Coordinates of C-alpha atoms in Angstrom, one line a residue:
M29 CA 12.0 39.6 -94.9
K30 CA 12.4 39.7 -98.7
A31 CA 10.9 37.6 -101.5
W32 CA 11.7 37.9 -105.1
I33 CA 11.6 36.0 -108.4
E34 CA 14.7 35.4 -110.5
I35 CA 14.5 34.8 -114.2
E36 CA 17.4 33.0 -116.0
D37 CA 18.3 31.9 -119.4
E38 CA 16.8 32.7 -122.7
I39 CA 13.2 33.4 -123.5
K40 CA 12.7 30.0 -125.3
N41 CA 13.9 28.0 -122.1
L42 CA 13.2 30.0 -119.1
T43 CA 14.1 29.2 -115.4
L44 CA 12.0 30.9 -112.7
S45 CA 13.3 30.6 -109.2
A46 CA 11.4 31.9 -106.1
K47 CA 13.8 33.3 -103.5
F48 CA 13.4 34.2 -99.9
Q49 CA 15.5 35.9 -97.2
D50 CA 14.7 36.4 -93.6
E51 CA 16.8 39.2 -92.1
G52 CA 15.5 38.5 -88.6
I53 CA 17.3 37.2 -85.6
K54 CA 15.6 33.9 -85.3
A55 CA 14.4 31.2 -87.7
I56 CA 10.6 31.2 -88.3
A57 CA 8.0 28.8 -90.0
I58 CA 7.0 30.2 -93.4
N59 CA 4.4 29.2 -96.0
Y60 CA 4.6 30.3 -99.6
V61 CA 2.6 30.2 -102.7
L62 CA 3.9 30.6 -106.1
K63 CA 1.4 31.1 -109.0
T64 CA 2.2 31.1 -112.6
K65 CA -0.1 31.9 -115.5
K66 CA 1.1 31.4 -119.2
E67 CA -1.1 32.5 -122.2
G68 CA -0.2 32.1 -125.9
R69 CA -1.1 30.6 -129.2
S70 CA -1.1 27.0 -127.9
G71 CA -3.6 27.9 -125.0
S72 CA -3.2 28.7 -121.5
S73 CA -1.8 27.1 -118.3
I74 CA -2.2 28.0 -114.6
S75 CA 0.0 26.5 -112.0
T76 CA 0.1 27.0 -108.2
Q77 CA 2.8 25.6 -106.0
Q78 CA 2.8 25.7 -102.2
G79 CA 5.2 24.8 -99.5
K80 CA 6.3 25.2 -95.9
F81 CA 9.8 25.6 -94.5
I82 CA 11.7 26.9 -91.6
S83 CA 13.5 30.1 -92.7
P84 CA 17.3 30.1 -92.2
I85 CA 18.6 33.4 -90.6
N86 CA 20.3 35.8 -92.9
K87 CA 20.6 33.4 -95.8
Q88 CA 19.1 33.4 -99.2
Y89 CA 16.7 30.3 -99.6
T90 CA 15.4 29.0 -102.9
L91 CA 11.7 28.2 -102.3
F92 CA 10.9 26.7 -105.7
E93 CA 12.4 26.5 -109.2
V94 CA 10.6 25.7 -112.4
R95 CA 11.7 25.6 -116.2
M96 CA 9.3 26.4 -119.0
N97 CA 9.2 27.1 -122.7
L98 CA 8.2 30.5 -123.6
S99 CA 7.7 32.1 -127.1
K100 CA 8.0 35.8 -127.8
K101 CA 4.2 36.1 -128.2
D102 CA 3.3 34.4 -124.8
D103 CA 2.3 36.3 -121.8
L104 CA 3.6 35.2 -118.5
S105 CA 2.5 36.2 -115.0
V106 CA 4.3 35.0 -111.9
K107 CA 3.4 35.9 -108.3
L108 CA 5.0 34.9 -105.1
F109 CA 3.3 35.1 -101.6
V110 CA 5.1 34.5 -98.3
Y111 CA 3.2 34.0 -95.1
H112 CA 4.1 33.8 -91.4
N113 CA 1.3 32.8 -89.0
K114 CA -1.3 33.3 -91.9
Q115 CA -0.1 36.9 -92.3
L116 CA 1.5 38.0 -95.5
V117 CA 5.3 39.0 -94.9
A118 CA 6.7 39.3 -98.3
Q119 CA 5.5 39.2 -102.1
D120 CA 6.8 39.9 -105.4

């Protein structure tokens, strides 16, 4: 199983996509948690997104997508955790 975060567009208008791929032989139930933290001149913000899904076999799946404004002086932290039966199976 693989999980990763893709970043698209320019720094001022960023798109973050949380992706997942199950390379196993059967579909399984997955839970995910995506945490974002942004700090800058205008303050800080923290967001946590959670969800559940049945993973398609050998297909890339977009778990969540978010757009945000970001300046060059802002700090951004993004973490993705994927669980199966309450055990961590992938992260980025």
